[in-house]
Amino acid sequence: PRAEIVAIATSTGGPNALSVVLSSLPTSFSTPIVIVQHMASGFTAGLAESLRRQTGRDVREVDSSQPLPAAPIWLATGGRHLVLARDGASTFVKPDNG
């Protein structure tokens, strides 16, 4: 069976590891990925842009509730967590302060 989502959590060394992992995925890989990188607020937007450039993938920072399929890779905003929520058949990813 195919996974519905891939979750990755990283800390020190994470940006380099993320670049390697995301770059190694086949271009046909379409399972949504959510990432929480232990990083201070204000730095994750730059990380998302860097990962887009390095991997050629659609990496977006989660700053509000978004439908999960809207982008294949979601990155938590610095200093926040990600929460997945279902509304009927739809799944959303949103930032959380918990």
CSV table of C-alpha atoms in Angstrom, one decimal:
chain,number,residue,atom,x,y,z
A,1,PRO,CA,0.0,0.0,0.0
A,2,ARG,CA,1.1,3.5,-0.7
A,3,ALA,CA,1.7,5.9,2.2
A,4,GLU,CA,-0.7,8.9,2.4
A,5,ILE,CA,2.0,11.2,3.8
A,6,VAL,CA,5.7,11.3,4.7
A,7,ALA,CA,6.7,13.2,7.8
A,8,ILE,CA,10.3,14.3,8.5
A,9,ALA,CA,11.6,16.0,11.6
A,10,THR,CA,15.2,17.4,11.7
A,11,SER,CA,17.4,19.5,13.8
A,12,THR,CA,21.1,20.4,13.6
A,13,GLY,CA,22.4,19.3,10.1
A,14,GLY,CA,18.8,19.1,8.9
A,15,PRO,CA,19.0,21.5,6.0
A,16,ASN,CA,21.8,19.6,4.3
A,17,ALA,CA,20.2,16.2,5.0
A,18,LEU,CA,16.9,17.5,3.7
A,19,SER,CA,18.5,18.6,0.4
A,20,VAL,CA,20.1,15.2,0.0
A,21,VAL,CA,16.9,13.3,0.8
A,22,LEU,CA,14.6,15.4,-1.3
A,23,SER,CA,17.0,15.5,-4.3
A,24,SER,CA,17.3,11.7,-4.2
A,25,LEU,CA,13.5,11.2,-4.6
A,26,PRO,CA,12.4,10.2,-8.1
A,27,THR,CA,10.6,12.9,-10.1
A,28,SER,CA,7.5,10.8,-10.1
A,29,PHE,CA,7.3,10.9,-6.3
A,30,SER,CA,4.1,12.6,-5.5
A,31,THR,CA,3.2,11.6,-1.9
A,32,PRO,CA,2.9,14.8,0.2
A,33,ILE,CA,5.8,15.5,2.6
A,34,VAL,CA,5.6,17.5,5.8
A,35,ILE,CA,8.8,18.7,7.5
A,36,VAL,CA,9.5,20.2,10.9
A,37,GLN,CA,13.0,21.6,11.1
A,38,HIS,CA,14.2,22.8,14.5
A,39,MET,CA,14.8,26.4,13.5
A,40,ALA,CA,14.1,29.9,14.9
A,41,SER,CA,11.3,31.9,13.5
A,42,GLY,CA,12.2,34.0,10.5
A,43,PHE,CA,14.7,31.4,9.0
A,44,THR,CA,12.4,28.8,7.5
A,45,ALA,CA,11.2,30.9,4.6
A,46,GLY,CA,14.8,31.1,3.4
A,47,LEU,CA,15.2,27.3,4.0
A,48,ALA,CA,12.1,26.6,1.8
A,49,GLU,CA,13.5,28.8,-1.0
A,50,SER,CA,16.9,27.1,-0.7
A,51,LEU,CA,15.3,23.7,-0.9
A,52,ARG,CA,13.3,24.7,-3.9
A,53,ARG,CA,16.4,25.9,-5.7
A,54,GLN,CA,18.5,22.8,-4.7
A,55,THR,CA,15.9,20.2,-5.4
A,56,GLY,CA,13.6,21.6,-8.0
A,57,ARG,CA,10.6,20.6,-5.9
A,58,ASP,CA,7.7,22.7,-4.7
A,59,VAL,CA,8.6,23.4,-1.1
A,60,ARG,CA,6.3,25.8,0.8
A,61,GLU,CA,6.4,27.2,4.3
A,62,VAL,CA,3.1,26.7,6.2
A,63,ASP,CA,1.9,30.0,7.4
A,64,SER,CA,-1.9,29.3,7.4
A,65,SER,CA,-4.2,26.3,7.0
A,66,GLN,CA,-3.6,24.9,3.5
A,67,PRO,CA,-5.1,21.8,1.7
A,68,LEU,CA,-2.5,19.1,1.9
A,69,PRO,CA,-2.4,18.3,-1.8
A,70,ALA,CA,-1.7,21.9,-2.8
A,71,ALA,CA,2.0,21.3,-2.6
A,72,PRO,CA,4.0,18.2,-2.3
A,73,ILE,CA,6.3,19.5,0.4
A,74,TRP,CA,5.3,21.6,3.4
A,75,LEU,CA,7.8,23.1,5.9
A,76,ALA,CA,6.7,24.2,9.4
A,77,THR,CA,7.3,27.9,10.1
A,78,GLY,CA,10.2,28.4,12.5
A,79,GLY,CA,9.3,28.0,16.1
A,80,ARG,CA,6.0,26.3,15.3
A,81,HIS,CA,4.7,22.7,14.8
A,82,LEU,CA,2.5,21.3,12.0
A,83,VAL,CA,-0.9,19.8,12.5
A,84,LEU,CA,-2.8,17.7,10.1
A,85,ALA,CA,-6.6,18.1,10.2
A,86,ARG,CA,-9.3,16.4,8.3
A,87,ASP,CA,-12.5,18.0,7.1
A,88,GLY,CA,-14.6,15.2,5.5
A,89,ALA,CA,-12.5,13.8,2.8
A,90,SER,CA,-10.1,16.7,2.7
A,91,THR,CA,-6.8,16.9,4.7
A,92,PHE,CA,-5.3,20.2,5.7
A,93,VAL,CA,-1.9,21.2,7.1
A,94,LYS,CA,-1.7,24.1,9.4
A,95,PRO,CA,0.8,25.7,11.8
A,96,ASP,CA,0.4,25.2,15.5
A,97,ASN,CA,1.9,26.8,18.6
A,98,GLY,CA,1.4,23.6,20.8
